[in-house]
Short mmCIF file of C-alpha atoms and ligand atoms in Angstrom, two decimals:
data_model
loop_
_atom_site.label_atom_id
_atom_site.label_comp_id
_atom_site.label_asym_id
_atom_site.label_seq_id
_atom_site.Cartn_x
_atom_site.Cartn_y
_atom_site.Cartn_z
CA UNK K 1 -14.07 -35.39 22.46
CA UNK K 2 -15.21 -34.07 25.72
CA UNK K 3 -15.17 -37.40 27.51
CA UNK K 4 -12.02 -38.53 26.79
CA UNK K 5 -10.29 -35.30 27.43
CA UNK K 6 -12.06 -34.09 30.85
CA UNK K 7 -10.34 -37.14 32.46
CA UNK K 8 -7.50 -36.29 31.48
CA UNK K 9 -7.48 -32.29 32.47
CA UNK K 10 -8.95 -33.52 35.81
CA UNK K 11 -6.28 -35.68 36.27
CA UNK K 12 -3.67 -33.37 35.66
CA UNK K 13 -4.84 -30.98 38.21
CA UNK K 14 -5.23 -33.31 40.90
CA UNK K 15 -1.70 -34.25 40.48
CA UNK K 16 -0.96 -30.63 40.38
CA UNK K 17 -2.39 -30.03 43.27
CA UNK K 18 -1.22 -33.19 45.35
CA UNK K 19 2.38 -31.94 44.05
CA UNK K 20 1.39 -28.07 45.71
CA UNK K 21 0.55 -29.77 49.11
CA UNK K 22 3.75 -31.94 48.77
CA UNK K 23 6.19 -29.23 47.63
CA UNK K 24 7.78 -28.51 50.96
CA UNK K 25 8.64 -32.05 51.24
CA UNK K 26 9.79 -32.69 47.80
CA UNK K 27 11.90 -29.88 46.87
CA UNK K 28 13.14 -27.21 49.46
CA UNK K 29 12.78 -24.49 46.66
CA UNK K 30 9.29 -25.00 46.86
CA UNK K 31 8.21 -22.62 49.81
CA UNK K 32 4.76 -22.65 50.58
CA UNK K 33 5.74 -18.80 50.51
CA UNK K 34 6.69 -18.74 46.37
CA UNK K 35 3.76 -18.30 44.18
CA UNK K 36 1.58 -21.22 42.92
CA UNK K 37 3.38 -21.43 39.03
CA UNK K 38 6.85 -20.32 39.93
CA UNK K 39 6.35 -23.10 43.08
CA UNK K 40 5.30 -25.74 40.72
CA UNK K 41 8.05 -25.22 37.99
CA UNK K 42 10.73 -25.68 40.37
CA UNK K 43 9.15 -29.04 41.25
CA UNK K 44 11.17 -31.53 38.92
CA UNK K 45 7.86 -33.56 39.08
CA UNK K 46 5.96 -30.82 38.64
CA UNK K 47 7.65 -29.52 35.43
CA UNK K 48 6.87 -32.78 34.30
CA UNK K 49 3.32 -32.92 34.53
CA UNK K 50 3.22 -29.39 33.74
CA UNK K 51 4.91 -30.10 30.49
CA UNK K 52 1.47 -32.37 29.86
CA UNK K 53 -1.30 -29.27 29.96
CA UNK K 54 -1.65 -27.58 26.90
CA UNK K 55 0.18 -24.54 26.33
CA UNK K 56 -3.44 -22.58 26.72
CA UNK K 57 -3.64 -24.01 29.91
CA UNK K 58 0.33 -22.91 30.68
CA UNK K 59 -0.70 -19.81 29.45
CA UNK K 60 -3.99 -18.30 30.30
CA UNK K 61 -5.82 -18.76 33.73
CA UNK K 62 -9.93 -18.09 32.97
CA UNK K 63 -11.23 -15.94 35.61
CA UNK K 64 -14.90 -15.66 34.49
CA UNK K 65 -17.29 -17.25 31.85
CA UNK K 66 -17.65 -14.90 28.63
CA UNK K 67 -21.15 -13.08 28.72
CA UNK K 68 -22.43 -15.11 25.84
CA UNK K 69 -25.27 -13.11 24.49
CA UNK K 70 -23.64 -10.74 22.19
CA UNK K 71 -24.97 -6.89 22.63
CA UNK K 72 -24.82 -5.43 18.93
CA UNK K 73 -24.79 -8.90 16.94
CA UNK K 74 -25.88 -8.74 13.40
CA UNK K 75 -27.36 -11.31 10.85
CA UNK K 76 -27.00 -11.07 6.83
CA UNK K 77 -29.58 -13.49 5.14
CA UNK K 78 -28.07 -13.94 1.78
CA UNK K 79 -23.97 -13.45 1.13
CA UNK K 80 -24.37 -13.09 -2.44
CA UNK K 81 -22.97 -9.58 -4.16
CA UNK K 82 -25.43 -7.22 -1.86
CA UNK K 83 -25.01 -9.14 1.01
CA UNK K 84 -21.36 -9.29 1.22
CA UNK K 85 -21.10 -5.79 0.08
CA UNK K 86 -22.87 -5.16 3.65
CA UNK K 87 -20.85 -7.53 5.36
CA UNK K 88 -17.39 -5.74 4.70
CA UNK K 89 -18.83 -2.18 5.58
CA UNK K 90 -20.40 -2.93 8.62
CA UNK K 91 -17.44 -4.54 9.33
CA UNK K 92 -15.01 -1.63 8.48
CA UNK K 93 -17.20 0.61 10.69
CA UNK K 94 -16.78 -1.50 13.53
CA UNK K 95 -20.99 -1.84 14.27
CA UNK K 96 -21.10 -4.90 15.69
CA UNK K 97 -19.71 -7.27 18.31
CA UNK K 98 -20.83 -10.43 16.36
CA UNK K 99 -21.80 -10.74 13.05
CA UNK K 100 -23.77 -13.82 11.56
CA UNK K 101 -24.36 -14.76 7.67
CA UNK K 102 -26.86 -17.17 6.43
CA UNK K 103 -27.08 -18.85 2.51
CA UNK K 104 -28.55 -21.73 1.17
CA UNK K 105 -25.30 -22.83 -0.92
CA UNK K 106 -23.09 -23.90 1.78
CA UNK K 107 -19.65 -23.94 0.05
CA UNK K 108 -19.89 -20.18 -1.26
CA UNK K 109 -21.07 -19.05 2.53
CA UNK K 110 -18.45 -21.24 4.44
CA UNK K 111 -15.58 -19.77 1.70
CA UNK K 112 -17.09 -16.43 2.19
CA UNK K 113 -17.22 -16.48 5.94
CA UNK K 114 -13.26 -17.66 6.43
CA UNK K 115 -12.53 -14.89 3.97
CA UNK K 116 -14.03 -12.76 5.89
CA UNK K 117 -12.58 -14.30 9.50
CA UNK K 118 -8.78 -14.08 7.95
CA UNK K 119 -9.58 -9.91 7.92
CA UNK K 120 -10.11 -10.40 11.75
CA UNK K 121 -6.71 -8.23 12.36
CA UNK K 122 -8.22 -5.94 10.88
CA UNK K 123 -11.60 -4.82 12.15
CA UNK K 124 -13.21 -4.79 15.74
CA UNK K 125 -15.84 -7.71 15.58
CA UNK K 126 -14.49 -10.47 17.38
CA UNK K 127 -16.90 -13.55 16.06
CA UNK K 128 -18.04 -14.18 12.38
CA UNK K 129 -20.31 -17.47 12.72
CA UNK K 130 -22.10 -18.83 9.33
CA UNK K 131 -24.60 -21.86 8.78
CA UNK K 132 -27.45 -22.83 7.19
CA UNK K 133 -29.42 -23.29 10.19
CA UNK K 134 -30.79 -20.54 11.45
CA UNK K 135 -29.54 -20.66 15.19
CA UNK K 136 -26.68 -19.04 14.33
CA UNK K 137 -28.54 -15.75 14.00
CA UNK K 138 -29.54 -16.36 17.55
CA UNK K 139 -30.23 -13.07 19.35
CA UNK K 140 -29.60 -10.66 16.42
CA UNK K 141 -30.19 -7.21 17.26
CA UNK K 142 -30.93 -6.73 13.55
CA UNK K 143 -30.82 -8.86 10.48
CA UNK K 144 -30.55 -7.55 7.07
CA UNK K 145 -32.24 -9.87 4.35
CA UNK K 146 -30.31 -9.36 1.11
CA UNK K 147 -31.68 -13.13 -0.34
CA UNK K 148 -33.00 -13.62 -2.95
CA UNK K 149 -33.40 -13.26 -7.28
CA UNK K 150 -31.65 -10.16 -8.57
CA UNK K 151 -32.54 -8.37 -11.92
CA UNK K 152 -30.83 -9.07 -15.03
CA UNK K 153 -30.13 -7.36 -17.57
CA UNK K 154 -33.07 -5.13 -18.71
CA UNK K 155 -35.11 -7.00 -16.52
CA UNK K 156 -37.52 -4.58 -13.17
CA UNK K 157 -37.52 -5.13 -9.84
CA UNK K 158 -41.30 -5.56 -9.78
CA UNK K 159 -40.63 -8.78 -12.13
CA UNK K 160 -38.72 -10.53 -9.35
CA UNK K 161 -41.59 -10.23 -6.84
CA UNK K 162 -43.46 -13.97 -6.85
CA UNK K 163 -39.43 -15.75 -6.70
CA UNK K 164 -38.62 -13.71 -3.81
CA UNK K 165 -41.63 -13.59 -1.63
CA UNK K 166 -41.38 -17.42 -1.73
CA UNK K 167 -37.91 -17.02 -0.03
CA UNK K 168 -39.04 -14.73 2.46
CA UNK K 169 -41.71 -17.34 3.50
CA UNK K 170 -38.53 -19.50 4.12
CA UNK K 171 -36.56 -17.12 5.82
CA UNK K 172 -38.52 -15.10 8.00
CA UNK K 173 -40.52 -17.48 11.14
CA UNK K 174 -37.09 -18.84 11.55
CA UNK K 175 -35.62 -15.14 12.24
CA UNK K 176 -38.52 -14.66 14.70
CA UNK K 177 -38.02 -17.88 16.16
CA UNK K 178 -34.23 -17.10 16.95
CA UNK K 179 -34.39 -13.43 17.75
CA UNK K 180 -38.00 -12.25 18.63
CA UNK K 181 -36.29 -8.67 19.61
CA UNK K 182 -34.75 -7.89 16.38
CA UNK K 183 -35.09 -5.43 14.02
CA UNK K 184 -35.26 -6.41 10.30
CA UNK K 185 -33.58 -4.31 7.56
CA UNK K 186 -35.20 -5.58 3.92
CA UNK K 187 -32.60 -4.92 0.70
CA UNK K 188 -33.93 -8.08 -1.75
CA UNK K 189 -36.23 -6.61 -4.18
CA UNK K 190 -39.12 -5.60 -5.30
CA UNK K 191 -37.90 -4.02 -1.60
CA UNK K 192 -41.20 -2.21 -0.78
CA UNK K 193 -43.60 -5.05 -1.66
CA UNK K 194 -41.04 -7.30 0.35
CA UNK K 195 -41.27 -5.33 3.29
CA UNK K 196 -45.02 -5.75 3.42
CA UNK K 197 -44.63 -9.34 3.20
CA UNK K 198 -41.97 -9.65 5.76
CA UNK K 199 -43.84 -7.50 8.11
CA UNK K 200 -46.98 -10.07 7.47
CA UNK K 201 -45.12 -13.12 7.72
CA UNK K 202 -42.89 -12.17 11.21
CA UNK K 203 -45.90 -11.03 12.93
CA UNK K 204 -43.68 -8.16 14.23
CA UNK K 205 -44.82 -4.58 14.79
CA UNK K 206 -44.31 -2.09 11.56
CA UNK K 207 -42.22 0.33 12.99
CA UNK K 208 -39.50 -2.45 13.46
CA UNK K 209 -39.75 -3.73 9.91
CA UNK K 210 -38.18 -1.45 7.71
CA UNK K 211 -37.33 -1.40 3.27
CA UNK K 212 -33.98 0.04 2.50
CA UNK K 213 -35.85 1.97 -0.25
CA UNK K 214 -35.05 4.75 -1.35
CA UNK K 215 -32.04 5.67 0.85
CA UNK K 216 -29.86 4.69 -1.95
CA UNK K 217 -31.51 6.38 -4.70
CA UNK K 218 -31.42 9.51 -2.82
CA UNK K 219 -27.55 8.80 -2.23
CA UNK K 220 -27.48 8.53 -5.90
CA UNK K 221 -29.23 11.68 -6.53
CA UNK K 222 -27.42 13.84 -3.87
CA UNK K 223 -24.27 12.35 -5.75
CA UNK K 224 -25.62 13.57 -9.03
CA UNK K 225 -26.51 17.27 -8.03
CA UNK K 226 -23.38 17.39 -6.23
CA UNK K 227 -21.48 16.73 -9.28
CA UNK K 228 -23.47 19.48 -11.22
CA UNK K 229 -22.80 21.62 -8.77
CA UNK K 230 -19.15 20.73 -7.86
CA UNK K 231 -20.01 20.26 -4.22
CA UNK K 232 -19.41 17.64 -1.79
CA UNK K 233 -22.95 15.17 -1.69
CA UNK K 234 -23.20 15.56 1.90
CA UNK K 235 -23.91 19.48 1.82
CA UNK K 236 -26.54 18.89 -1.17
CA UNK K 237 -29.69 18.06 0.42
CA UNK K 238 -32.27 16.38 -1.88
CA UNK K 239 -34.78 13.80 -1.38
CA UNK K 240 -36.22 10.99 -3.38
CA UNK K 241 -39.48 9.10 -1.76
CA UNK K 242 -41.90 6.47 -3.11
CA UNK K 243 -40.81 3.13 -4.50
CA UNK K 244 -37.33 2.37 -4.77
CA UNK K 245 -37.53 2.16 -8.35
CA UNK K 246 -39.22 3.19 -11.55
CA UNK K 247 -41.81 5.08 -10.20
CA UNK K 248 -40.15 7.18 -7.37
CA UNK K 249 -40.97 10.46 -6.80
CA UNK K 250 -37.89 13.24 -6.56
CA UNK K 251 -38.59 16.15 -4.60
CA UNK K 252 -37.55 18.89 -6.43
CA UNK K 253 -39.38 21.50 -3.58
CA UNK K 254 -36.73 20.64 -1.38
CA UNK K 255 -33.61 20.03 -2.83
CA UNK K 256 -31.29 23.05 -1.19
CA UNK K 257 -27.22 23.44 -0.89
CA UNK K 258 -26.84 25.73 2.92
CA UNK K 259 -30.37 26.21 2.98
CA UNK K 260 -30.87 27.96 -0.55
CA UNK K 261 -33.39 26.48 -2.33
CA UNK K 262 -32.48 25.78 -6.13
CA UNK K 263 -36.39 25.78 -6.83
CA UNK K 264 -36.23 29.56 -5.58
CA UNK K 265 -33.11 30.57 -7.91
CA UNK K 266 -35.45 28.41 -10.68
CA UNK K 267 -38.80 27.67 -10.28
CA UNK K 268 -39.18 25.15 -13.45
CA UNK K 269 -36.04 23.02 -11.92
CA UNK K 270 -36.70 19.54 -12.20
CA UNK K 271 -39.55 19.94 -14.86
CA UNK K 272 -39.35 19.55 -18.61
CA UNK K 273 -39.00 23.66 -19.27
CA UNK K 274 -36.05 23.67 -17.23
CA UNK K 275 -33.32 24.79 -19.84
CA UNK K 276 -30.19 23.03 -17.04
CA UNK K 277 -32.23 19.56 -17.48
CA UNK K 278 -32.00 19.01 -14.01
CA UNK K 279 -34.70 16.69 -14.57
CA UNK K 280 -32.42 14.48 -15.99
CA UNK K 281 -30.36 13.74 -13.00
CA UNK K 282 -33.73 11.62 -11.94
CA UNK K 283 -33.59 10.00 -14.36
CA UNK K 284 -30.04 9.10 -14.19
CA UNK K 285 -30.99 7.73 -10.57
CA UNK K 286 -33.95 5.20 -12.03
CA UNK K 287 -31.64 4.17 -14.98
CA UNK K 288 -28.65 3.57 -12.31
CA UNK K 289 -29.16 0.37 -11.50
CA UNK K 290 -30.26 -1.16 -15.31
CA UNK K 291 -27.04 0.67 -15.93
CA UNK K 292 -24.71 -0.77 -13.65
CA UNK K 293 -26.42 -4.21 -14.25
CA UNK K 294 -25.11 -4.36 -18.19
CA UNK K 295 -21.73 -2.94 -16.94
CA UNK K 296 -21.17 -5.63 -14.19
CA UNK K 297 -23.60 -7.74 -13.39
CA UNK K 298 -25.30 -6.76 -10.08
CA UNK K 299 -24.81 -4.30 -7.84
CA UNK K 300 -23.32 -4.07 -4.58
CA UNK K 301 -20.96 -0.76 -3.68
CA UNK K 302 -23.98 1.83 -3.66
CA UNK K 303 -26.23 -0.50 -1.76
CA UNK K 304 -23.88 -1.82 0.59
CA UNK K 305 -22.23 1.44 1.83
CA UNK K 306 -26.05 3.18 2.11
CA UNK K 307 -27.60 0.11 4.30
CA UNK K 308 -24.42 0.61 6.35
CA UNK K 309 -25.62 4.05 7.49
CA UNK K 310 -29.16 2.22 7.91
CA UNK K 311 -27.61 0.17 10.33
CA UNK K 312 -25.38 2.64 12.15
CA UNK K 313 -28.97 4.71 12.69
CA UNK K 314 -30.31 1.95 14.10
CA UNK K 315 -27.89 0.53 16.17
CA UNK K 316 -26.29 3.56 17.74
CA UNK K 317 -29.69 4.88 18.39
CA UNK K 318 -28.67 8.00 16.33
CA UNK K 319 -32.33 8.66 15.05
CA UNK K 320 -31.16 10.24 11.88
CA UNK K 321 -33.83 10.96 9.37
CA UNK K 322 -33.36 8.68 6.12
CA UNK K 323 -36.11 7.87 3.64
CA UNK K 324 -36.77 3.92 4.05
CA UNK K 325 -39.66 1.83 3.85
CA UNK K 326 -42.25 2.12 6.27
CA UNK K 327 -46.32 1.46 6.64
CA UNK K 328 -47.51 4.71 5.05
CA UNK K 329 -51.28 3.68 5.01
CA UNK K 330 -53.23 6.89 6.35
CA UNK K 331 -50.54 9.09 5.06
CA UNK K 332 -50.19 11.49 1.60
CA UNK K 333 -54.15 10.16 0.90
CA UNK K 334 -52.67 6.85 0.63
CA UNK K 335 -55.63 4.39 1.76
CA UNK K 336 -53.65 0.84 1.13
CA UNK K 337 -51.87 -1.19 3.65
CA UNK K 338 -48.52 -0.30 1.52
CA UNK K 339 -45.12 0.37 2.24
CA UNK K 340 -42.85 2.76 0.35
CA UNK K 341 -40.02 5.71 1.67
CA UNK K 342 -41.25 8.63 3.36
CA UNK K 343 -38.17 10.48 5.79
CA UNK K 344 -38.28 8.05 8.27
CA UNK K 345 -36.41 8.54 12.24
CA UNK K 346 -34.22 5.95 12.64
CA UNK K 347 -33.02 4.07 15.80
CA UNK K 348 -33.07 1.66 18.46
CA UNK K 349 -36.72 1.06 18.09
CA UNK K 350 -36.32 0.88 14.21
CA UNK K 351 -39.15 3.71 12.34
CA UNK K 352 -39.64 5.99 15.36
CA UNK K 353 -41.32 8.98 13.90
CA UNK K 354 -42.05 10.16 10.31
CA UNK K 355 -41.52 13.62 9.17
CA UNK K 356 -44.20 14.93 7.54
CA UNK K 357 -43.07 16.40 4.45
CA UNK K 358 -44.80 19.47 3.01
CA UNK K 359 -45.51 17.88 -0.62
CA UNK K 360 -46.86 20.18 -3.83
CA UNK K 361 -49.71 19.19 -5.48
CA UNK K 362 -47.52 17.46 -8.44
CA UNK K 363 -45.25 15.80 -5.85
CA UNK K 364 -48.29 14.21 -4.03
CA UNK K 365 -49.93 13.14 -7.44
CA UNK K 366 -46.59 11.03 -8.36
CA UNK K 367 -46.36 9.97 -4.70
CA UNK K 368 -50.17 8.16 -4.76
CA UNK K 369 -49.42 7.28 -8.41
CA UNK K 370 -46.26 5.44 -6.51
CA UNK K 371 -48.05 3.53 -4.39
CA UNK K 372 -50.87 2.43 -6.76
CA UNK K 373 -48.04 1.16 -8.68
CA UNK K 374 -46.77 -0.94 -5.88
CA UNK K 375 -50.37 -1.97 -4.77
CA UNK K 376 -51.18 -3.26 -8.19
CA UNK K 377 -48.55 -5.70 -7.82
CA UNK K 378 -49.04 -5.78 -4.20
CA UNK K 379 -52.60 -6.67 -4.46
CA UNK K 380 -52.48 -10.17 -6.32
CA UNK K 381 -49.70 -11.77 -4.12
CA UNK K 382 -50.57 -14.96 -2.42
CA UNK K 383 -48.32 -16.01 0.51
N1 NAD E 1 -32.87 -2.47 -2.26
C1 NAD E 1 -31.85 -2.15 -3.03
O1 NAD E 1 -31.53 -0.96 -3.18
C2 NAD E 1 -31.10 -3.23 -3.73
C3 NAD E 1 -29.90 -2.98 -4.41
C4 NAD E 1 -29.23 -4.01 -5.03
C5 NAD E 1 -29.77 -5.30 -5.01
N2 NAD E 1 -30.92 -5.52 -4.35
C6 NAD E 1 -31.54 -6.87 -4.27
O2 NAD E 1 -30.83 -7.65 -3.33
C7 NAD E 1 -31.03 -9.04 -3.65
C8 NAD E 1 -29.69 -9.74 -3.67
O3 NAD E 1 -28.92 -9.30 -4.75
P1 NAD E 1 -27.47 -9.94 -5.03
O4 NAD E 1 -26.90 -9.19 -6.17
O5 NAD E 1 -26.71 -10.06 -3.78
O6 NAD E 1 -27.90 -11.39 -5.52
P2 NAD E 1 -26.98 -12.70 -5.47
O7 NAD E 1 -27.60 -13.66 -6.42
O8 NAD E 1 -25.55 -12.34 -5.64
O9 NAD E 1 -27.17 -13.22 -3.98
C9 NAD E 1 -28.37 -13.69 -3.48
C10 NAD E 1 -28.03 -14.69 -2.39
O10 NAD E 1 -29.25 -15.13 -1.79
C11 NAD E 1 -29.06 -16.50 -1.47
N3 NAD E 1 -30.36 -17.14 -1.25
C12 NAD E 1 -31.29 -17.51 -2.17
N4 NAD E 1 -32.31 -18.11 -1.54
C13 NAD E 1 -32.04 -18.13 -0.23
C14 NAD E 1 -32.71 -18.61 0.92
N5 NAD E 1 -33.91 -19.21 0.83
N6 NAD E 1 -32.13 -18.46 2.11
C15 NAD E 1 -30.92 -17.85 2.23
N7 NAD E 1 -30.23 -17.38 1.18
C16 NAD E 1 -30.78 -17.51 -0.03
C17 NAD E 1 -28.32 -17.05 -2.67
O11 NAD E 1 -27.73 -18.30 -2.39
C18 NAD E 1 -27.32 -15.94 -2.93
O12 NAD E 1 -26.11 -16.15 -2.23
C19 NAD E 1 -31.77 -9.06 -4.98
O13 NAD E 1 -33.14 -9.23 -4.75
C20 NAD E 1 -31.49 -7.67 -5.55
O14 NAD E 1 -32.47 -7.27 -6.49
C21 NAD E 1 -31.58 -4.53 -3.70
#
């Protein structure tokens, strides 16, 4: 295409500009005083040729090359339920200058990415790319991987760990290879035991490889108190740490609403004497997702809108405290090379600091009994 148009467009101007030097000559209208366009469309000759450049070129004079390396550009790995779900957030909250999705099936991702483009009016990223190749995700500042198995019905997260590792040995060098900087936000489950194997396979420091974990099941159990309570989730301060699943640990110790501890008002919240069954509402957050599976399938809302605020943490350098996946060897008595939530600070760096919660004795018990849950599996892997 190139070589038969160039020609062409470098034709055009050198008659263009023969016909500026000649203007005087061939039309008295054309002063060499008049501007360059207005000069040329006087030109009867001119108007001609002019009539032969595109109506970009008519229109729009470049000035400068466009910086091509994009400053906040994003990459989703996976555009199945979860990873769209992410897509159209970050979009809507206008993170990202570029955003890049990768997929195996090529027909889904293509469909999904021109769905996406026709919203363009709509949001502030200028460029949605797509492919199978990887060198679209060139010089991500992150990249969320949302690839992979999901549950069905019934079925844990742990069970999906041998399917997806093997994707993540097919995804991740090619990340590095494209964007060495990035930071890499893990959502496929088992999500913990994923994050270890992603930070394994890219080679990349810990603190810049970090599990969605339990952000969302804390989301979901800030929801849950808040709607016990009839109060807003965002003033009801609870957190849930461990794995981001069966075995997470709620802490009870520090759930508060304005800095009043519920524990003080009842000491036996959260345990099996407490007559309000407040224990309950963690166990409404572990049954969430088997829930929403029967109801529709997958799920996508939760998770989508909670690694959203992952991202903006990350990429706005807010360093927000969240509870994600990190490295916790050497921490809580833990002595494996395991990752699971702890409060993590989050920005440009990825994991910046910890915060290094005050746990009681009980917490701390579930907490190890967390990660020997995750290192059993953990353990056995071969990749
Ligand atoms: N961490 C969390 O809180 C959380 C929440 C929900 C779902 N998930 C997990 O997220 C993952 C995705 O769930 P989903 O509902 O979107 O599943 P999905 O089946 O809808 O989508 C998965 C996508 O991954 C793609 N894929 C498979 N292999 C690939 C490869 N090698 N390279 C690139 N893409 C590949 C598939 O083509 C598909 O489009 C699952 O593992 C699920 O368990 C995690």
């Amino acid at each position: 295409m190139f070589t038969t148009y160039l020609p062409a467009r470098a034709f055009r101007s050198i008659v263009l500009r023969m016909l500026v030097l000649a203007g005087p000559l061939v039309n008295s209208r054309c002063s060499p005083e008049s501007s360059f366009p207005r000069r040329l469309r006087a030109c009867p000759l001119a108007h001609q040729v002019l009539k032969m450049s595109s109506v970009k070129e008519q229109l729009i004079e470049n000035l400068t090359e466009e910086d091509k390396v994009s400053q906040s550009k994003i990459t989703i790995v996976g555009t199945g339920a979860v990873g769209m779900a992410c897509a159209i957030c970050i979009l809507l909250k206008d993170l990202a200058d570029e955003l890049a999705l990768v997929d195996v099936v090529t027909d889904k991702l293509k469909g999904e990415t021109m769905d996406l483009q026709h919203g363009s009016l709509f949001f502030n990223t200028s460029k949605i790319v797509s492919g199978k190749d990887y060198s679209v995700s060139a010089n991500s500042r992150l990249v969320i991987i949302t690839a992979g198995a999901r549950q069905q019905e019934g079925e844990s997260r742990l069970n999906l760990v041998q399917r997806n590792v093997d994707i993540m040995k097919s995804i991740i060098p090619a990340i590095v290879q494209n964007s060495p900087d990035c930071k890499m936000l893990i959502v496929s489950n088992p999500v913990d035991i994923l994050t270890y194997v992603v930070w394994k396979l890219s080679g990349l420091p810990a603190t810049r490889v970090i599990g969605s974990g339990c952000n969302l099941d804390s989301a979901r159990f800030r929801y849950l108190i808040g709607q016990k309570l009839g109060v807003h989730p965002s003033s009801c301060h609870g957190w849930i740490i461990g794995e981001h699943g069966d075995s997470s640990v709620p802490l009870w110790s520090g759930v508060n609403v304005a800095g009043v501890s519920l524990k003080s008002l009842d000491p036996n919240i959260g345990t099996d004497s407490d007559k309000d069954h407040w224990k309950n509402i963690h166990k409404e957050v572990v049954g969430s997702a088997y829930e929403i599976i029967k109801l529709k399938g997958y799920t996508s809302w939760g998770i989508g809108l909670s690694v959203t605020d992952l991202v903006k943490s990350i990429l706005k350098n807010l360093r927000r405290v969240h509870p994600v996946s990190t490295m916790v060897k050497g921490s809580y008595g833990i002595k494996e090379e395991i990752f699971l939530s702890i409060p993590c600070v989050l920005g440009r760096n990825g994991v910046s600091d910890v915060v290094k919660v005050n746990l009681n004795s009980e917490e701390e018990a579930l907490l190890k009994k967390s990660a020997s849950t995750l290192w059993n599996v953990q353990k056995d892997l071969r990749f």
